[in-house]
Structures are given as C-alpha cells and as structure tokens.
Amino acid sequence: MAKNDIITRSNGEGKIYTTDPNAEVKTYSMPIIEMLKQHYPYLYDSIIDENFNINEDEQCMLFKEIVHIDKVVGFSTYIGSDVNDQQTIVLQHIYVLPEYRGNNLLIKDIYDTISLGKYVSIELPTHFVVESLINAGLACIFDERFVISKVPFSVPIHNFSEEEKQHLREQYHIPDPTSISRESSIYDLKYSAVVCPPFDGSTRAFNPLDLTTRAVEDGYISEVQPIDDKYFNTTKVRSEDGEEHTDKYFKRLQKTMQDHNQEIHDFLNEE
C-alpha cells in the first residue's frame, strides 16, 4: 500500500455514515464489503491480507471512519440491538491498519460512539480488541487467563432461517428478526473466546456433538475467528488443551470467579 492511497481528513474527524451513500433510494442498512471496495480499497486489501473475516452479505446501520491525526487508518461498523429499548448499539467490526495499532483508536471509537447517547457492546471481539480494553483499564485479567470487561460482549448463537424469520414475524410480530445472541463480560485469552456461563449456575457445557446440550442455555465458548487463528494459533491451542466443550472447563471458570469475586465486583463498580 502506497502512502498516497490513504484518505486524509484535514480536520482530524472521521466521517460517519448512517445511510448507504451508494443507494439511489435512501436506505439505513449498508453493505460493509461494498462500502470498503468503493470508498476504501486500501482498507479492503488489508483485511483480505490479514484474513479479517467479514462476510460478503454483512450489513451495518452505522459505518465510522477511524482517523489517526489526519489519516483514515481504519473503520468500525455497528448494528442495532433489541435490548434496552433500542438504546444499545453493538460494535460489529473494528479494523485498524497494522502499522497504526497501539494508538488507543479502539477506545476512542467506543467513547465517541457512547457520546452519541448509546450503550455499547462488542460483538465477538478479537484477541487484539480485548488486549486494547485491558491496556485502557476497561478490562482486567484474573488467573493470567480470564478477562472481565466493563464493556460487555455479544455472541451470535444462532442465525434464523427464512422460515424461522417468517414465523417470528407472524407469531410474535418481530419486524426484522435475524439471530439469537448471548451477552457476557468474560473472555478467555488462552482460547481467544468470549465465554458465556450456563444460565442455571451449573457447569454444564454446550457441546455441538451432544444433542442434549443447548447453546442458548449451557456454557458456551465462541468459535475460533480467522484473525485470532492466524496470530494466536487458537485452533491448535484448543485442540491440545482438550477442554473446549467440557464441563471441566466451566468448573475451572466457576472456581476462578468465586476466588476473585470481591476483586471482580470492585473492578466493575469502580469509577
């Protein structure tokens, strides 16, 4: 990438798109990959090089430029949520060119978004994103592995089929159902995963090979993301460890939470 490929903003402020600038008719849902290809080809090339996973059909309701000094060096995308009467907005993707990382741009983006009057959660954060939260004091490590974050994480569990969407519209009057998600403030640095404890307080783990377990109720560990696999060898680590879908894993987590209960409470409630 040549330096003159990078877009500059002389006032240091990034653009925010809430409608699709490419659409002839105003639409509030923007195709992310198409936006990158048309307006930020150098960012698109970089996410391809780094195996940063964005599906071709993914859309967002908010697209923000990330600016460092006067250069557009990344982007973030947000989607809405049904939680808190639409006051929650979910950070769907955030990407910064490798040479500009380490400048607290993630944290600035989150605070800027909160200033719009929204409660922010992060969908499937990467290992790098969680490390940024830790460095900024928004997350804390316990037992050298498990992280508690003041900014919650969102994990899509199940994407609805067209038949399921139609049923939900007709039976429950949900206008645009897309998926079921779970929320958690726990992250495992060793597995590069968001961890959702079982709803019933047990240590029962969801196992995709065991039809008696349920992803929406039992202990759930988010799937490996390609960029984490590239930099942290996540698939190999999980395979060698052998605890990914076991009750033993959630017993370990439960003990850590109990041992550090007061510290976690104090951290989450400090100003």
PDB file of N, CA and C in Angstrom, residues 122-202:
ATOM      1  N   ILE A 122     -19.795  -5.179  22.392  1.00  0.00           N
ATOM      2  CA  ILE A 122     -18.899  -5.561  21.298  1.00  0.00           C
ATOM      3  C   ILE A 122     -19.229  -6.973  20.851  1.00  0.00           C
ATOM      4  N   GLU A 123     -19.520  -7.137  19.565  1.00  0.00           N
ATOM      5  CA  GLU A 123     -19.835  -8.452  19.031  1.00  0.00           C
ATOM      6  C   GLU A 123     -18.547  -9.205  18.694  1.00  0.00           C
ATOM      7  N   LEU A 124     -18.392 -10.390  19.283  1.00  0.00           N
ATOM      8  CA  LEU A 124     -17.259 -11.276  19.001  1.00  0.00           C
ATOM      9  C   LEU A 124     -15.928 -10.522  18.906  1.00  0.00           C
ATOM     10  N   PRO A 125     -15.479  -9.916  19.991  1.00  0.00           N
ATOM     11  CA  PRO A 125     -14.208  -9.183  19.929  1.00  0.00           C
ATOM     12  C   PRO A 125     -13.041 -10.108  19.608  1.00  0.00           C
ATOM     13  N   THR A 126     -12.091  -9.602  18.869  1.00  0.00           N
ATOM     14  CA  THR A 126     -10.869 -10.365  18.614  1.00  0.00           C
ATOM     15  C   THR A 126      -9.955 -10.263  19.832  1.00  0.00           C
ATOM     16  N   HIS A 127      -8.932 -11.088  19.853  1.00  0.00           N
ATOM     17  CA  HIS A 127      -7.933 -11.068  20.921  1.00  0.00           C
ATOM     18  C   HIS A 127      -7.301  -9.677  21.020  1.00  0.00           C
ATOM     19  N   PHE A 128      -7.011  -9.060  19.876  1.00  0.00           N
ATOM     20  CA  PHE A 128      -6.403  -7.724  19.869  1.00  0.00           C
ATOM     21  C   PHE A 128      -7.324  -6.676  20.495  1.00  0.00           C
ATOM     22  N   VAL A 129      -8.623  -6.786  20.217  1.00  0.00           N
ATOM     23  CA  VAL A 129      -9.580  -5.844  20.783  1.00  0.00           C
ATOM     24  C   VAL A 129      -9.595  -5.961  22.299  1.00  0.00           C
ATOM     25  N   VAL A 130      -9.605  -7.183  22.807  1.00  0.00           N
ATOM     26  CA  VAL A 130      -9.635  -7.386  24.257  1.00  0.00           C
ATOM     27  C   VAL A 130      -8.347  -6.873  24.896  1.00  0.00           C
ATOM     28  N   GLU A 131      -7.215  -7.080  24.243  1.00  0.00           N
ATOM     29  CA  GLU A 131      -5.964  -6.544  24.769  1.00  0.00           C
ATOM     30  C   GLU A 131      -6.012  -5.016  24.844  1.00  0.00           C
ATOM     31  N   SER A 132      -6.653  -4.385  23.881  1.00  0.00           N
ATOM     32  CA  SER A 132      -6.800  -2.922  23.906  1.00  0.00           C
ATOM     33  C   SER A 132      -7.656  -2.476  25.087  1.00  0.00           C
ATOM     34  N   LEU A 133      -8.716  -3.233  25.372  1.00  0.00           N
ATOM     35  CA  LEU A 133      -9.564  -2.918  26.524  1.00  0.00           C
ATOM     36  C   LEU A 133      -8.774  -3.053  27.826  1.00  0.00           C
ATOM     37  N   ILE A 134      -7.945  -4.083  27.915  1.00  0.00           N
ATOM     38  CA  ILE A 134      -7.119  -4.293  29.109  1.00  0.00           C
ATOM     39  C   ILE A 134      -6.145  -3.133  29.279  1.00  0.00           C
ATOM     40  N   ASN A 135      -5.460  -2.754  28.217  1.00  0.00           N
ATOM     41  CA  ASN A 135      -4.470  -1.671  28.275  1.00  0.00           C
ATOM     42  C   ASN A 135      -5.107  -0.341  28.653  1.00  0.00           C
ATOM     43  N   ALA A 136      -6.390  -0.182  28.321  1.00  0.00           N
ATOM     44  CA  ALA A 136      -7.085   1.068  28.625  1.00  0.00           C
ATOM     45  C   ALA A 136      -7.754   1.047  29.995  1.00  0.00           C
ATOM     46  N   GLY A 137      -7.632  -0.066  30.708  1.00  0.00           N
ATOM     47  CA  GLY A 137      -8.245  -0.161  32.027  1.00  0.00           C
ATOM     48  C   GLY A 137      -9.722  -0.473  31.999  1.00  0.00           C
ATOM     49  N   LEU A 138     -10.241  -0.853  30.826  1.00  0.00           N
ATOM     50  CA  LEU A 138     -11.658  -1.198  30.718  1.00  0.00           C
ATOM     51  C   LEU A 138     -11.895  -2.694  30.911  1.00  0.00           C
ATOM     52  N   ALA A 139     -10.832  -3.460  31.048  1.00  0.00           N
ATOM     53  CA  ALA A 139     -10.923  -4.890  31.304  1.00  0.00           C
ATOM     54  C   ALA A 139      -9.754  -5.296  32.190  1.00  0.00           C
ATOM     55  N   CYS A 140      -9.931  -6.404  32.908  1.00  0.00           N
ATOM     56  CA  CYS A 140      -8.919  -6.828  33.862  1.00  0.00           C
ATOM     57  C   CYS A 140      -8.741  -8.347  33.784  1.00  0.00           C
ATOM     58  N   ILE A 141      -7.479  -8.820  33.941  1.00  0.00           N
ATOM     59  CA  ILE A 141      -7.168 -10.241  33.855  1.00  0.00           C
ATOM     60  C   ILE A 141      -7.158 -10.879  35.240  1.00  0.00           C
ATOM     61  N   PHE A 142      -7.730 -12.084  35.340  1.00  0.00           N
ATOM     62  CA  PHE A 142      -7.691 -12.862  36.566  1.00  0.00           C
ATOM     63  C   PHE A 142      -7.115 -14.240  36.255  1.00  0.00           C
ATOM     64  N   ASP A 143      -6.231 -14.724  37.128  1.00  0.00           N
ATOM     65  CA  ASP A 143      -5.578 -16.024  36.954  1.00  0.00           C
ATOM     66  C   ASP A 143      -4.848 -16.134  35.618  1.00  0.00           C
ATOM     67  N   GLU A 144      -4.324 -15.016  35.128  1.00  0.00           N
ATOM     68  CA  GLU A 144      -3.491 -14.964  33.922  1.00  0.00           C
ATOM     69  C   GLU A 144      -4.203 -15.440  32.658  1.00  0.00           C
ATOM     70  N   ARG A 145      -5.515 -15.558  32.720  1.00  0.00           N
ATOM     71  CA  ARG A 145      -6.225 -16.137  31.570  1.00  0.00           C
ATOM     72  C   ARG A 145      -7.582 -15.502  31.326  1.00  0.00           C
ATOM     73  N   PHE A 146      -8.400 -15.455  32.360  1.00  0.00           N
ATOM     74  CA  PHE A 146      -9.769 -14.977  32.189  1.00  0.00           C
ATOM     75  C   PHE A 146      -9.842 -13.465  32.369  1.00  0.00           C
ATOM     76  N   VAL A 147     -10.602 -12.826  31.499  1.00  0.00           N
ATOM     77  CA  VAL A 147     -10.738 -11.373  31.486  1.00  0.00           C
ATOM     78  C   VAL A 147     -12.176 -10.991  31.842  1.00  0.00           C
ATOM     79  N   ILE A 148     -12.311  -9.978  32.686  1.00  0.00           N
ATOM     80  CA  ILE A 148     -13.604  -9.364  32.962  1.00  0.00           C
ATOM     81  C   ILE A 148     -13.597  -7.979  32.336  1.00  0.00           C
ATOM     82  N   SER A 149     -14.610  -7.672  31.551  1.00  0.00           N
ATOM     83  CA  SER A 149     -14.657  -6.406  30.816  1.00  0.00           C
ATOM     84  C   SER A 149     -15.820  -5.532  31.277  1.00  0.00           C
ATOM     85  N   LYS A 150     -15.552  -4.239  31.385  1.00  0.00           N
ATOM     86  CA  LYS A 150     -16.617  -3.284  31.691  1.00  0.00           C
ATOM     87  C   LYS A 150     -17.502  -3.031  30.479  1.00  0.00           C
ATOM     88  N   VAL A 151     -16.960  -3.302  29.295  1.00  0.00           N
ATOM     89  CA  VAL A 151     -17.753  -3.217  28.063  1.00  0.00           C
ATOM     90  C   VAL A 151     -18.197  -4.640  27.725  1.00  0.00           C
ATOM     91  N   PRO A 152     -19.495  -4.930  27.758  1.00  0.00           N
ATOM     92  CA  PRO A 152     -19.948  -6.314  27.546  1.00  0.00           C
ATOM     93  C   PRO A 152     -19.737  -6.792  26.121  1.00  0.00           C
ATOM     94  N   PHE A 153     -19.711  -8.107  25.976  1.00  0.00           N
ATOM     95  CA  PHE A 153     -19.539  -8.735  24.676  1.00  0.00           C
ATOM     96  C   PHE A 153     -20.830  -9.415  24.247  1.00  0.00           C
ATOM     97  N   SER A 154     -21.076  -9.418  22.941  1.00  0.00           N
ATOM     98  CA  SER A 154     -22.255 -10.068  22.369  1.00  0.00           C
ATOM     99  C   SER A 154     -21.805 -11.216  21.477  1.00  0.00           C
ATOM    100  N   VAL A 155     -22.472 -12.373  21.634  1.00  0.00           N
ATOM    101  CA  VAL A 155     -22.096 -13.559  20.863  1.00  0.00           C
ATOM    102  C   VAL A 155     -23.298 -14.102  20.104  1.00  0.00           C
ATOM    103  N   PRO A 156     -23.314 -14.011  18.770  1.00  0.00           N
ATOM    104  CA  PRO A 156     -24.421 -14.617  17.996  1.00  0.00           C
ATOM    105  C   PRO A 156     -24.385 -16.140  18.168  1.00  0.00           C
ATOM    106  N   ILE A 157     -25.518 -16.701  18.558  1.00  0.00           N
ATOM    107  CA  ILE A 157     -25.604 -18.137  18.812  1.00  0.00           C
ATOM    108  C   ILE A 157     -26.232 -18.880  17.638  1.00  0.00           C
ATOM    109  N   HIS A 158     -27.258 -18.271  17.064  1.00  0.00           N
ATOM    110  CA  HIS A 158     -27.998 -18.965  16.008  1.00  0.00           C
ATOM    111  C   HIS A 158     -28.575 -17.947  15.034  1.00  0.00           C
ATOM    112  N   ASN A 159     -28.294 -18.099  13.750  1.00  0.00           N
ATOM    113  CA  ASN A 159     -28.882 -17.250  12.717  1.00  0.00           C
ATOM    114  C   ASN A 159     -30.174 -17.886  12.215  1.00  0.00           C
ATOM    115  N   PHE A 160     -31.250 -17.103  12.173  1.00  0.00           N
ATOM    116  CA  PHE A 160     -32.542 -17.632  11.771  1.00  0.00           C
ATOM    117  C   PHE A 160     -32.591 -17.935  10.277  1.00  0.00           C
ATOM    118  N   SER A 161     -33.247 -19.013   9.926  1.00  0.00           N
ATOM    119  CA  SER A 161     -33.534 -19.311   8.523  1.00  0.00           C
ATOM    120  C   SER A 161     -34.676 -18.407   8.071  1.00  0.00           C
ATOM    121  N   GLU A 162     -34.929 -18.367   6.766  1.00  0.00           N
ATOM    122  CA  GLU A 162     -36.031 -17.546   6.259  1.00  0.00           C
ATOM    123  C   GLU A 162     -37.364 -18.022   6.820  1.00  0.00           C
ATOM    124  N   GLU A 163     -37.514 -19.336   6.980  1.00  0.00           N
ATOM    125  CA  GLU A 163     -38.752 -19.888   7.548  1.00  0.00           C
ATOM    126  C   GLU A 163     -38.926 -19.446   8.997  1.00  0.00           C
ATOM    127  N   GLU A 164     -37.830 -19.468   9.775  1.00  0.00           N
ATOM    128  CA  GLU A 164     -37.901 -19.036  11.175  1.00  0.00           C
ATOM    129  C   GLU A 164     -38.221 -17.543  11.274  1.00  0.00           C
ATOM    130  N   LYS A 165     -37.620 -16.755  10.389  1.00  0.00           N
ATOM    131  CA  LYS A 165     -37.895 -15.316  10.391  1.00  0.00           C
ATOM    132  C   LYS A 165     -39.374 -15.038  10.132  1.00  0.00           C
ATOM    133  N   GLN A 166     -39.933 -15.726   9.140  1.00  0.00           N
ATOM    134  CA  GLN A 166     -41.341 -15.529   8.802  1.00  0.00           C
ATOM    135  C   GLN A 166     -42.242 -15.920   9.964  1.00  0.00           C
ATOM    136  N   HIS A 167     -41.914 -17.021  10.637  1.00  0.00           N
ATOM    137  CA  HIS A 167     -42.698 -17.474  11.787  1.00  0.00           C
ATOM    138  C   HIS A 167     -42.669 -16.432  12.907  1.00  0.00           C
ATOM    139  N   LEU A 168     -41.496 -15.871  13.184  1.00  0.00           N
ATOM    140  CA  LEU A 168     -41.366 -14.882  14.249  1.00  0.00           C
ATOM    141  C   LEU A 168     -42.114 -13.598  13.916  1.00  0.00           C
ATOM    142  N   ARG A 169     -42.110 -13.225  12.640  1.00  0.00           N
ATOM    143  CA  ARG A 169     -42.860 -12.035  12.230  1.00  0.00           C
ATOM    144  C   ARG A 169     -44.357 -12.239  12.432  1.00  0.00           C
ATOM    145  N   GLU A 170     -44.832 -13.412  12.023  1.00  0.00           N
ATOM    146  CA  GLU A 170     -46.267 -13.679  12.071  1.00  0.00           C
ATOM    147  C   GLU A 170     -46.772 -13.957  13.483  1.00  0.00           C
ATOM    148  N   GLN A 171     -46.027 -14.750  14.239  1.00  0.00           N
ATOM    149  CA  GLN A 171     -46.494 -15.170  15.554  1.00  0.00           C
ATOM    150  C   GLN A 171     -46.170 -14.182  16.669  1.00  0.00           C
ATOM    151  N   TYR A 172     -45.017 -13.508  16.559  1.00  0.00           N
ATOM    152  CA  TYR A 172     -44.576 -12.645  17.652  1.00  0.00           C
ATOM    153  C   TYR A 172     -44.412 -11.187  17.227  1.00  0.00           C
ATOM    154  N   HIS A 173     -44.725 -10.890  15.974  1.00  0.00           N
ATOM    155  CA  HIS A 173     -44.708  -9.507  15.459  1.00  0.00           C
ATOM    156  C   HIS A 173     -43.334  -8.843  15.621  1.00  0.00           C
ATOM    157  N   ILE A 174     -42.277  -9.641  15.482  1.00  0.00           N
ATOM    158  CA  ILE A 174     -40.921  -9.094  15.488  1.00  0.00           C
ATOM    159  C   ILE A 174     -40.617  -8.630  14.066  1.00  0.00           C
ATOM    160  N   PRO A 175     -40.365  -7.334  13.846  1.00  0.00           N
ATOM    161  CA  PRO A 175     -40.275  -6.805  12.471  1.00  0.00           C
ATOM    162  C   PRO A 175     -39.113  -7.341  11.648  1.00  0.00           C
ATOM    163  N   ASP A 176     -37.926  -7.483  12.245  1.00  0.00           N
ATOM    164  CA  ASP A 176     -36.765  -7.909  11.457  1.00  0.00           C
ATOM    165  C   ASP A 176     -35.872  -8.847  12.264  1.00  0.00           C
ATOM    166  N   PRO A 177     -36.353 -10.044  12.568  1.00  0.00           N
ATOM    167  CA  PRO A 177     -35.546 -10.978  13.357  1.00  0.00           C
ATOM    168  C   PRO A 177     -34.373 -11.501  12.541  1.00  0.00           C
ATOM    169  N   THR A 178     -33.215 -11.559  13.147  1.00  0.00           N
ATOM    170  CA  THR A 178     -32.032 -12.044  12.425  1.00  0.00           C
ATOM    171  C   THR A 178     -31.375 -13.222  13.138  1.00  0.00           C
ATOM    172  N   SER A 179     -31.149 -13.084  14.455  1.00  0.00           N
ATOM    173  CA  SER A 179     -30.422 -14.132  15.160  1.00  0.00           C
ATOM    174  C   SER A 179     -30.665 -14.038  16.659  1.00  0.00           C
ATOM    175  N   ILE A 180     -30.232 -15.072  17.365  1.00  0.00           N
ATOM    176  CA  ILE A 180     -30.217 -15.074  18.823  1.00  0.00           C
ATOM    177  C   ILE A 180     -28.784 -14.826  19.269  1.00  0.00           C
ATOM    178  N   SER A 181     -28.604 -13.927  20.233  1.00  0.00           N
ATOM    179  CA  SER A 181     -27.273 -13.659  20.762  1.00  0.00           C
ATOM    180  C   SER A 181     -27.276 -13.819  22.277  1.00  0.00           C
ATOM    181  N   ARG A 182     -26.093 -14.089  22.822  1.00  0.00           N
ATOM    182  CA  ARG A 182     -25.905 -14.079  24.261  1.00  0.00           C
ATOM    183  C   ARG A 182     -24.906 -12.994  24.617  1.00  0.00           C
ATOM    184  N   GLU A 183     -25.024 -12.460  25.830  1.00  0.00           N
ATOM    185  CA  GLU A 183     -24.133 -11.397  26.269  1.00  0.00           C
ATOM    186  C   GLU A 183     -23.324 -11.874  27.468  1.00  0.00           C
ATOM    187  N   SER A 184     -22.053 -11.488  27.496  1.00  0.00           N
ATOM    188  CA  SER A 184     -21.168 -11.873  28.585  1.00  0.00           C
ATOM    189  C   SER A 184     -20.083 -10.825  28.732  1.00  0.00           C
ATOM    190  N   SER A 185     -19.514 -10.739  29.936  1.00  0.00           N
ATOM    191  CA  SER A 185     -18.377  -9.843  30.181  1.00  0.00           C
ATOM    192  C   SER A 185     -17.088 -10.627  30.383  1.00  0.00           C
ATOM    193  N   ILE A 186     -17.100 -11.924  30.041  1.00  0.00           N
ATOM    194  CA  ILE A 186     -15.955 -12.796  30.284  1.00  0.00           C
ATOM    195  C   ILE A 186     -15.279 -13.177  28.970  1.00  0.00           C
ATOM    196  N   TYR A 187     -13.953 -13.137  28.967  1.00  0.00           N
ATOM    197  CA  TYR A 187     -13.167 -13.515  27.797  1.00  0.00           C
ATOM    198  C   TYR A 187     -12.014 -14.402  28.259  1.00  0.00           C
ATOM    199  N   ASP A 188     -11.683 -15.400  27.445  1.00  0.00           N
ATOM    200  CA  ASP A 188     -10.583 -16.313  27.732  1.00  0.00           C
ATOM    201  C   ASP A 188      -9.429 -16.015  26.770  1.00  0.00           C
ATOM    202  N   LEU A 189      -8.326 -15.499  27.291  1.00  0.00           N
ATOM    203  CA  LEU A 189      -7.185 -15.151  26.448  1.00  0.00           C
ATOM    204  C   LEU A 189      -6.529 -16.378  25.838  1.00  0.00           C
ATOM    205  N   LYS A 190      -6.534 -17.500  26.555  1.00  0.00           N
ATOM    206  CA  LYS A 190      -5.906 -18.708  26.038  1.00  0.00           C
ATOM    207  C   LYS A 190      -6.660 -19.235  24.828  1.00  0.00           C
ATOM    208  N   TYR A 191      -7.996 -19.211  24.876  1.00  0.00           N
ATOM    209  CA  TYR A 191      -8.822 -19.709  23.780  1.00  0.00           C
ATOM    210  C   TYR A 191      -9.243 -18.614  22.808  1.00  0.00           C
ATOM    211  N   SER A 192      -8.875 -17.358  23.087  1.00  0.00           N
ATOM    212  CA  SER A 192      -9.322 -16.218  22.264  1.00  0.00           C
ATOM    213  C   SER A 192     -10.831 -16.301  22.049  1.00  0.00           C
ATOM    214  N   ALA A 193     -11.573 -16.354  23.152  1.00  0.00           N
ATOM    215  CA  ALA A 193     -13.007 -16.610  23.052  1.00  0.00           C
ATOM    216  C   ALA A 193     -13.797 -15.847  24.110  1.00  0.00           C
ATOM    217  N   VAL A 194     -14.992 -15.405  23.716  1.00  0.00           N
ATOM    218  CA  VAL A 194     -15.973 -14.929  24.685  1.00  0.00           C
ATOM    219  C   VAL A 194     -16.570 -16.163  25.353  1.00  0.00           C
ATOM    220  N   VAL A 195     -16.733 -16.088  26.668  1.00  0.00           N
ATOM    221  CA  VAL A 195     -17.250 -17.223  27.428  1.00  0.00           C
ATOM    222  C   VAL A 195     -18.567 -16.834  28.087  1.00  0.00           C
ATOM    223  N   CYS A 196     -19.614 -17.616  27.805  1.00  0.00           N
ATOM    224  CA  CYS A 196     -20.928 -17.394  28.393  1.00  0.00           C
ATOM    225  C   CYS A 196     -21.200 -18.506  29.401  1.00  0.00           C
ATOM    226  N   PRO A 197     -21.233 -18.216  30.701  1.00  0.00           N
ATOM    227  CA  PRO A 197     -21.507 -19.255  31.691  1.00  0.00           C
ATOM    228  C   PRO A 197     -22.928 -19.813  31.531  1.00  0.00           C
ATOM    229  N   PRO A 198     -23.172 -21.036  32.025  1.00  0.00           N
ATOM    230  CA  PRO A 198     -24.525 -21.600  31.965  1.00  0.00           C
ATOM    231  C   PRO A 198     -25.529 -20.708  32.694  1.00  0.00           C
ATOM    232  N   PHE A 199     -26.742 -20.626  32.159  1.00  0.00           N
ATOM    233  CA  PHE A 199     -27.764 -19.779  32.750  1.00  0.00           C
ATOM    234  C   PHE A 199     -28.174 -20.236  34.156  1.00  0.00           C
ATOM    235  N   ASP A 200     -28.135 -21.552  34.401  1.00  0.00           N
ATOM    236  CA  ASP A 200     -28.670 -22.077  35.658  1.00  0.00           C
ATOM    237  C   ASP A 200     -27.638 -22.149  36.782  1.00  0.00           C
ATOM    238  N   GLY A 201     -26.444 -21.573  36.572  1.00  0.00           N
ATOM    239  CA  GLY A 201     -25.438 -21.577  37.619  1.00  0.00           C
ATOM    240  C   GLY A 201     -24.654 -22.868  37.711  1.00  0.00           C
ATOM    241  N   SER A 202     -24.903 -23.812  36.817  1.00  0.00           N
ATOM    242  CA  SER A 202     -24.201 -25.091  36.822  1.00  0.00           C
ATOM    243  C   SER A 202     -22.876 -24.956  36.071  1.00  0.00           C
TER     244      SER A 202
END
